PDB file of C-alpha atoms in Angstrom:
ATOM      1  CA  UNK A  27     110.394 134.968 112.346  1.00 49.00           C
ATOM      2  CA  UNK A  28     114.147 134.312 112.501  1.00 49.00           C
ATOM      3  CA  UNK A  29     113.585 130.754 111.280  1.00 51.00           C
ATOM      4  CA  UNK A  30     111.676 132.004 108.261  1.00 51.00           C
ATOM      5  CA  UNK A  31     114.455 134.496 107.424  1.00 41.00           C
ATOM      6  CA  UNK A  32     117.059 131.754 107.734  1.00 41.00           C
ATOM      7  CA  UNK A  33     115.122 129.479 105.393  1.00 49.00           C
ATOM      8  CA  UNK A  34     114.747 132.315 102.884  1.00 42.00           C
ATOM      9  CA  UNK A  35     118.477 133.040 103.013  1.00 38.00           C
ATOM     10  CA  UNK A  36     119.318 129.383 102.477  1.00 39.00           C
ATOM     11  CA  UNK A  37     116.890 129.174  99.558  1.00 41.00           C
ATOM     12  CA  UNK A  38     118.387 132.318  98.037  1.00 37.00           C
ATOM     13  CA  UNK A  39     121.905 130.936  98.423  1.00 39.00           C
ATOM     14  CA  UNK A  40     121.051 127.743  96.563  1.00 41.00           C
ATOM     15  CA  UNK A  41     119.178 129.690  93.905  1.00 39.00           C
ATOM     16  CA  UNK A  42     122.216 131.876  93.286  1.00 40.00           C
ATOM     17  CA  UNK A  43     124.746 129.063  93.322  1.00 41.00           C
ATOM     18  CA  UNK A  44     122.669 127.016  90.892  1.00 43.00           C
ATOM     19  CA  UNK A  45     123.141 129.663  88.198  1.00 51.00           C
ATOM     20  CA  UNK A  46     126.327 129.198  86.190  1.00 59.00           C
ATOM     21  CA  UNK A  47     129.029 131.831  86.555  1.00 80.00           C
ATOM     22  CA  UNK A  48     130.245 131.692  82.959  1.00 90.00           C
ATOM     23  CA  UNK A  49     132.274 134.670  81.763  1.00 93.00           C
ATOM     24  CA  UNK A  50     130.712 136.613  78.877  1.00 95.00           C
ATOM     25  CA  UNK A  51     132.812 137.761  75.911  1.00 94.00           C
ATOM     26  CA  UNK A  52     131.338 140.796  74.178  1.00 95.00           C
ATOM     27  CA  UNK A  53     134.108 141.885  71.793  1.00 90.00           C
ATOM     28  CA  UNK A  54     137.192 140.727  69.942  1.00 84.00           C
ATOM     29  CA  UNK A  55     139.272 142.629  72.494  1.00 85.00           C
ATOM     30  CA  UNK A  56     137.780 140.434  75.235  1.00 89.00           C
ATOM     31  CA  UNK A  57     138.483 137.372  73.104  1.00 85.00           C
ATOM     32  CA  UNK A  58     142.145 138.393  72.885  1.00 81.00           C
ATOM     33  CA  UNK A  59     142.562 138.180  76.657  1.00 84.00           C
ATOM     34  CA  UNK A  60     142.001 134.426  76.778  1.00 85.00           C
ATOM     35  CA  UNK A  61     145.164 132.350  77.121  1.00 78.00           C
ATOM     36  CA  UNK A  62     145.010 130.579  73.760  1.00 72.00           C
ATOM     37  CA  UNK A  63     147.608 127.959  73.043  1.00 63.00           C
ATOM     38  CA  UNK A  64     148.155 127.333  76.757  1.00 63.00           C
ATOM     39  CA  UNK A  65     145.003 126.586  78.761  1.00 66.00           C
ATOM     40  CA  UNK A  66     142.654 126.951  75.759  1.00 74.00           C
ATOM     41  CA  UNK A  67     143.208 125.313  72.331  1.00 76.00           C
ATOM     42  CA  UNK A  68     143.682 127.759  69.465  1.00 79.00           C
ATOM     43  CA  UNK A  69     141.409 125.481  67.459  1.00 84.00           C
ATOM     44  CA  UNK A  70     138.435 126.885  69.377  1.00 86.00           C
ATOM     45  CA  UNK A  71     139.025 130.175  67.532  1.00 86.00           C
ATOM     46  CA  UNK A  72     138.856 128.417  64.177  1.00 86.00           C
ATOM     47  CA  UNK A  73     135.643 126.681  65.249  1.00 91.00           C
ATOM     48  CA  UNK A  74     134.156 129.972  66.460  1.00 92.00           C
ATOM     49  CA  UNK A  75     135.077 131.729  63.207  1.00 88.00           C
ATOM     50  CA  UNK A  76     133.343 128.990  61.231  1.00 92.00           C
ATOM     51  CA  UNK A  77     130.231 129.143  63.430  1.00 95.00           C
ATOM     52  CA  UNK A  78     129.912 132.935  63.195  1.00 93.00           C
ATOM     53  CA  UNK A  79     129.939 132.701  59.412  1.00 91.00           C
ATOM     54  CA  UNK A  80     127.561 129.735  59.224  1.00 94.00           C
ATOM     55  CA  UNK A  81     124.574 130.944  61.243  1.00 96.00           C
ATOM     56  CA  UNK A  82     122.398 133.870  60.197  1.00 96.00           C
ATOM     57  CA  UNK A  83     121.813 137.016  62.270  1.00 96.00           C
ATOM     58  CA  UNK A  84     118.761 139.093  61.363  1.00 94.00           C
ATOM     59  CA  UNK A  85     118.161 142.817  61.810  1.00 94.00           C
ATOM     60  CA  UNK A  86     116.733 142.205  65.289  1.00 94.00           C
ATOM     61  CA  UNK A  87     119.951 140.472  66.437  1.00 93.00           C
ATOM     62  CA  UNK A  88     118.224 137.090  66.416  1.00 94.00           C
ATOM     63  CA  UNK A  89     120.593 134.216  65.612  1.00 96.00           C
ATOM     64  CA  UNK A  90     119.005 131.692  63.258  1.00 95.00           C
ATOM     65  CA  UNK A  91     120.180 128.113  62.901  1.00 94.00           C
ATOM     66  CA  UNK A  92     121.019 127.078  59.330  1.00 94.00           C
ATOM     67  CA  UNK A  93     121.433 123.342  59.940  1.00 94.00           C
ATOM     68  CA  UNK A  94     119.802 120.556  61.940  1.00 92.00           C
ATOM     69  CA  UNK A  95     121.719 119.548  65.089  1.00 94.00           C
ATOM     70  CA  UNK A  96     119.335 116.614  65.558  1.00 92.00           C
ATOM     71  CA  UNK A  97     120.827 115.068  62.407  1.00 94.00           C
ATOM     72  CA  UNK A  98     124.382 115.370  63.687  1.00 96.00           C
ATOM     73  CA  UNK A  99     125.329 118.099  61.205  1.00 97.00           C
ATOM     74  CA  UNK A 100     128.845 119.472  61.793  1.00 97.00           C
ATOM     75  CA  UNK A 101     129.483 117.020  64.617  1.00 96.00           C
ATOM     76  CA  UNK A 102     126.501 118.158  66.680  1.00 97.00           C
ATOM     77  CA  UNK A 103     124.262 116.385  69.172  1.00 96.00           C
ATOM     78  CA  UNK A 104     121.934 117.074  72.087  1.00 96.00           C
ATOM     79  CA  UNK A 105     123.630 118.219  75.293  1.00 96.00           C
ATOM     80  CA  UNK A 106     121.896 117.366  78.553  1.00 95.00           C
ATOM     81  CA  UNK A 107     123.826 119.765  80.828  1.00 96.00           C
ATOM     82  CA  UNK A 108     123.808 117.035  83.465  1.00 93.00           C
ATOM     83  CA  UNK A 109     126.890 118.393  85.214  1.00 91.00           C
ATOM     84  CA  UNK A 110     125.232 121.803  85.598  1.00 93.00           C
ATOM     85  CA  UNK A 111     127.775 123.616  83.445  1.00 95.00           C
ATOM     86  CA  UNK A 112     125.140 126.064  82.179  1.00 96.00           C
ATOM     87  CA  UNK A 113     121.933 127.521  83.533  1.00 94.00           C
ATOM     88  CA  UNK A 114     118.951 125.142  83.740  1.00 94.00           C
ATOM     89  CA  UNK A 115     116.642 125.360  80.759  1.00 94.00           C
ATOM     90  CA  UNK A 116     113.479 127.461  81.129  1.00 90.00           C
ATOM     91  CA  UNK A 117     110.411 125.448  82.029  1.00 84.00           C
ATOM     92  CA  UNK A 118     108.639 123.741  79.188  1.00 78.00           C
ATOM     93  CA  UNK A 119     109.924 121.798  76.209  1.00 71.00           C
ATOM     94  CA  UNK A 120     110.766 124.679  73.887  1.00 87.00           C
ATOM     95  CA  UNK A 121     114.488 124.930  74.702  1.00 93.00           C
ATOM     96  CA  UNK A 122     117.363 122.499  74.192  1.00 95.00           C
ATOM     97  CA  UNK A 123     121.140 122.628  74.411  1.00 97.00           C
ATOM     98  CA  UNK A 124     123.316 121.229  71.618  1.00 97.00           C
ATOM     99  CA  UNK A 125     127.057 120.839  71.231  1.00 97.00           C
ATOM    100  CA  UNK A 126     128.774 121.370  67.883  1.00 98.00           C
ATOM    101  CA  UNK A 127     132.230 120.513  66.612  1.00 95.00           C
ATOM    102  CA  UNK A 128     132.998 116.850  67.341  1.00 94.00           C
ATOM    103  CA  UNK A 129     135.558 116.108  64.630  1.00 93.00           C
ATOM    104  CA  UNK A 130     135.207 112.345  65.098  1.00 91.00           C
ATOM    105  CA  UNK A 131     131.441 112.177  64.682  1.00 90.00           C
ATOM    106  CA  UNK A 132     130.336 110.625  61.398  1.00 89.00           C
ATOM    107  CA  UNK A 133     127.938 112.915  59.572  1.00 91.00           C
ATOM    108  CA  UNK A 134     126.686 113.632  56.069  1.00 92.00           C
ATOM    109  CA  UNK A 135     127.288 117.352  56.720  1.00 95.00           C
ATOM    110  CA  UNK A 136     130.909 117.595  57.910  1.00 95.00           C
ATOM    111  CA  UNK A 137     132.840 120.624  59.036  1.00 94.00           C
ATOM    112  CA  UNK A 138     134.976 122.253  56.305  1.00 91.00           C
ATOM    113  CA  UNK A 139     138.626 121.225  55.819  1.00 88.00           C
ATOM    114  CA  UNK A 140     140.051 124.367  57.446  1.00 83.00           C
ATOM    115  CA  UNK A 141     138.289 123.346  60.695  1.00 87.00           C
ATOM    116  CA  UNK A 142     138.999 119.613  60.519  1.00 89.00           C
ATOM    117  CA  UNK A 143     142.614 119.909  59.330  1.00 85.00           C
ATOM    118  CA  UNK A 144     144.007 123.247  60.516  1.00 77.00           C
ATOM    119  CA  UNK A 145     147.743 124.033  60.695  1.00 71.00           C
ATOM    120  CA  UNK A 146     149.517 122.194  63.495  1.00 64.00           C
ATOM    121  CA  UNK A 147     149.589 125.197  65.839  1.00 60.00           C
ATOM    122  CA  UNK A 148     145.769 125.377  65.715  1.00 62.00           C
ATOM    123  CA  UNK A 149     145.036 121.711  66.414  1.00 67.00           C
ATOM    124  CA  UNK A 150     143.092 121.148  69.607  1.00 67.00           C
ATOM    125  CA  UNK A 151     142.876 117.386  70.068  1.00 81.00           C
ATOM    126  CA  UNK A 152     139.115 117.489  69.391  1.00 90.00           C
ATOM    127  CA  UNK A 153     138.529 118.965  72.864  1.00 90.00           C
ATOM    128  CA  UNK A 154     136.843 122.251  71.945  1.00 93.00           C
ATOM    129  CA  UNK A 155     133.125 122.624  71.324  1.00 96.00           C
ATOM    130  CA  UNK A 156     130.455 125.221  70.724  1.00 98.00           C
ATOM    131  CA  UNK A 157     127.296 124.883  72.805  1.00 98.00           C
ATOM    132  CA  UNK A 158     124.081 126.562  71.698  1.00 98.00           C
ATOM    133  CA  UNK A 159     120.727 126.953  73.371  1.00 97.00           C
ATOM    134  CA  UNK A 160     117.990 126.588  70.786  1.00 96.00           C
ATOM    135  CA  UNK A 161     114.434 127.771  71.043  1.00 89.00           C
ATOM    136  CA  UNK A 162     112.014 125.667  69.053  1.00 81.00           C
ATOM    137  CA  UNK A 163     109.460 127.463  66.907  1.00 73.00           C
ATOM    138  CA  UNK A 164     105.725 126.811  66.775  1.00 68.00           C
ATOM    139  CA  UNK A 165     105.543 127.406  63.029  1.00 64.00           C
ATOM    140  CA  UNK A 166     106.537 124.423  60.892  1.00 66.00           C
ATOM    141  CA  UNK A 167     109.431 125.228  58.585  1.00 66.00           C
ATOM    142  CA  UNK A 168     110.523 128.327  60.488  1.00 74.00           C
ATOM    143  CA  UNK A 169     114.237 128.491  61.318  1.00 79.00           C
ATOM    144  CA  UNK A 170     115.200 127.596  64.872  1.00 87.00           C
ATOM    145  CA  UNK A 171     116.411 130.494  66.998  1.00 93.00           C
ATOM    146  CA  UNK A 172     119.616 130.431  69.046  1.00 96.00           C
ATOM    147  CA  UNK A 173     119.439 132.588  72.153  1.00 94.00           C
ATOM    148  CA  UNK A 174     122.727 131.568  73.804  1.00 97.00           C
ATOM    149  CA  UNK A 175     126.144 130.624  72.399  1.00 98.00           C
ATOM    150  CA  UNK A 176     129.154 129.279  74.322  1.00 98.00           C
ATOM    151  CA  UNK A 177     132.658 128.068  73.562  1.00 95.00           C
ATOM    152  CA  UNK A 178     133.963 125.364  75.868  1.00 95.00           C
ATOM    153  CA  UNK A 179     136.342 122.422  75.998  1.00 92.00           C
ATOM    154  CA  UNK A 180     136.690 118.983  77.510  1.00 90.00           C
ATOM    155  CA  UNK A 181     139.236 118.587  80.276  1.00 83.00           C
ATOM    156  CA  UNK A 182     142.687 117.621  79.018  1.00 70.00           C
ATOM    157  CA  UNK A 183     143.695 114.007  79.653  1.00 59.00           C
ATOM    158  CA  UNK A 184     146.425 114.938  82.129  1.00 55.00           C
ATOM    159  CA  UNK A 185     143.819 116.603  84.347  1.00 52.00           C
ATOM    160  CA  UNK A 186     142.199 113.184  85.009  1.00 50.00           C
ATOM    161  CA  UNK A 187     138.734 114.741  85.235  1.00 55.00           C
ATOM    162  CA  UNK A 188     137.085 112.446  82.706  1.00 52.00           C
ATOM    163  CA  UNK A 189     135.117 113.796  79.744  1.00 70.00           C
ATOM    164  CA  UNK A 190     132.978 116.629  81.217  1.00 88.00           C
ATOM    165  CA  UNK A 191     133.426 120.181  80.000  1.00 93.00           C
ATOM    166  CA  UNK A 192     135.750 122.484  81.903  1.00 91.00           C
ATOM    167  CA  UNK A 193     133.715 125.282  83.574  1.00 93.00           C
ATOM    168  CA  UNK A 194     136.849 127.416  84.035  1.00 91.00           C
ATOM    169  CA  UNK A 195     137.291 127.573  80.274  1.00 91.00           C
ATOM    170  CA  UNK A 196     133.685 128.023  79.191  1.00 95.00           C
ATOM    171  CA  UNK A 197     132.675 131.411  77.799  1.00 96.00           C
ATOM    172  CA  UNK A 198     129.393 132.865  76.602  1.00 97.00           C
ATOM    173  CA  UNK A 199     129.613 134.592  73.214  1.00 96.00           C
ATOM    174  CA  UNK A 200     127.344 137.568  72.578  1.00 97.00           C
ATOM    175  CA  UNK A 201     125.609 138.374  69.311  1.00 97.00           C
ATOM    176  CA  UNK A 202     127.716 141.534  69.071  1.00 95.00           C
ATOM    177  CA  UNK A 203     130.908 139.479  69.121  1.00 93.00           C
ATOM    178  CA  UNK A 204     129.559 137.130  66.455  1.00 95.00           C
ATOM    179  CA  UNK A 205     128.770 140.171  64.317  1.00 93.00           C
ATOM    180  CA  UNK A 206     132.296 141.519  64.794  1.00 89.00           C
ATOM    181  CA  UNK A 207     133.738 138.212  63.651  1.00 87.00           C
ATOM    182  CA  UNK A 208     131.414 138.117  60.633  1.00 85.00           C
ATOM    183  CA  UNK A 209     132.180 141.692  59.644  1.00 79.00           C
ATOM    184  CA  UNK A 210     135.936 141.385  59.999  1.00 68.00           C
ATOM    185  CA  UNK A 211     136.487 139.891  56.557  1.00 55.00           C
ATOM    186  CA  UNK A 212     134.223 142.380  54.768  1.00 50.00           C
ATOM    187  CA  UNK A 213     135.155 145.564  56.605  1.00 46.00           C
ATOM    188  CA  UNK A 214     138.421 147.366  57.149  1.00 42.00           C
ATOM    189  CA  UNK A 215     140.440 144.246  56.370  1.00 46.00           C
ATOM    190  CA  UNK A 216     139.037 143.641  52.896  1.00 44.00           C
ATOM    191  CA  UNK A 217     142.317 144.805  51.340  1.00 47.00           C
ATOM    192  CA  UNK A 218     144.294 142.184  53.232  1.00 46.00           C
ATOM    193  CA  UNK A 219     141.909 139.504  52.034  1.00 41.00           C
ATOM    194  CA  UNK A 220     142.387 140.669  48.452  1.00 42.00           C
ATOM    195  CA  UNK A 221     146.136 140.225  48.876  1.00 42.00           C
ATOM    196  CA  UNK A 222     145.449 136.729  50.127  1.00 37.00           C
ATOM    197  CA  UNK A 223     143.117 135.799  47.275  1.00 36.00           C
ATOM    198  CA  UNK A 224     145.595 133.343  45.786  1.00 37.00           C
ATOM    199  CA  UNK A 225     146.020 131.450  49.024  1.00 41.00           C
ATOM    200  CA  UNK A 226     143.825 128.543  50.055  1.00 41.00           C
ATOM    201  CA  UNK A 227     140.767 128.908  52.302  1.00 41.00           C
ATOM    202  CA  UNK A 228     142.382 127.337  55.347  1.00 43.00           C
ATOM    203  CA  UNK A 229     145.517 129.508  55.298  1.00 49.00           C
ATOM    204  CA  UNK A 230     143.494 132.671  54.802  1.00 53.00           C
ATOM    205  CA  UNK A 231     141.287 131.990  57.818  1.00 55.00           C
ATOM    206  CA  UNK A 232     144.313 131.119  59.933  1.00 53.00           C
ATOM    207  CA  UNK A 233     146.101 134.319  58.940  1.00 58.00           C
ATOM    208  CA  UNK A 234     143.002 136.332  59.818  1.00 55.00           C
ATOM    209  CA  UNK A 235     142.875 134.911  63.332  1.00 55.00           C
ATOM    210  CA  UNK A 236     146.606 135.344  63.808  1.00 58.00           C
ATOM    211  CA  UNK A 237     146.212 139.003  62.899  1.00 55.00           C
ATOM    212  CA  UNK A 238     143.208 139.514  65.168  1.00 54.00           C
ATOM    213  CA  UNK A 239     144.307 137.696  68.276  1.00 56.00           C
ATOM    214  CA  UNK A 240     148.052 137.339  68.253  1.00 53.00           C
ATOM    215  CA  UNK A 241     149.020 140.622  66.558  1.00 51.00           C
ATOM    216  CA  UNK A 242     150.837 138.737  63.829  1.00 48.00           C
ATOM    217  CA  UNK A 243     151.330 140.203  60.383  1.00 44.00           C
ATOM    218  CA  UNK A 244     150.041 138.555  57.248  1.00 38.00           C
ATOM    219  CA  UNK A 245     152.603 136.505  55.372  1.00 37.00           C
ATOM    220  CA  UNK A 246     151.761 137.751  51.877  1.00 31.00           C
ATOM    221  CA  UNK A 247     153.315 135.691  49.097  1.00 31.00           C
TER     222      UNK A 247
END
């Protein structure tokens, strides 16, 4: 009896430790608490802002993909999760992980200029990525569904860890947080955006994130 209990405990331990312990960010307030500019590149915020405004979110909180990661759109490609950064995929062939945001990847659908060439303080050395888990649909032509979203980054070169992603700086992003990011520019801050209407796209987006996350004021010219 004791042997069976021991085996069950060991099995439970490995089952629990095999599940990733990624922190979940549910709001902009939670996003503010991350140490951007130090351990995490500020560029990941620019990439996240772009992503939130590129995908679609329906009335049932389902995130729909608007591009094809299999074609390398926006610097995307399949991610095998070989280092066990994230949870194993559910059984079957209906789920896949993809990474998005490789600035050096040649593609016919590139990221916009404000992501590729941000102000100096928001450059990230092409380390930051978005990872999505996509559920394939049975109906031909139906948009692919995203059921998990993460922001992550490659280890910095001085850390001598190679090219894997850093689990200590990987965060799951909820649909609610994506909605908050999407609604920011059309909600209470619409007036600020009107003041910024004569400024270019890149500067406007940067000013928005400075205001949200670093409590900076808009530099209205």
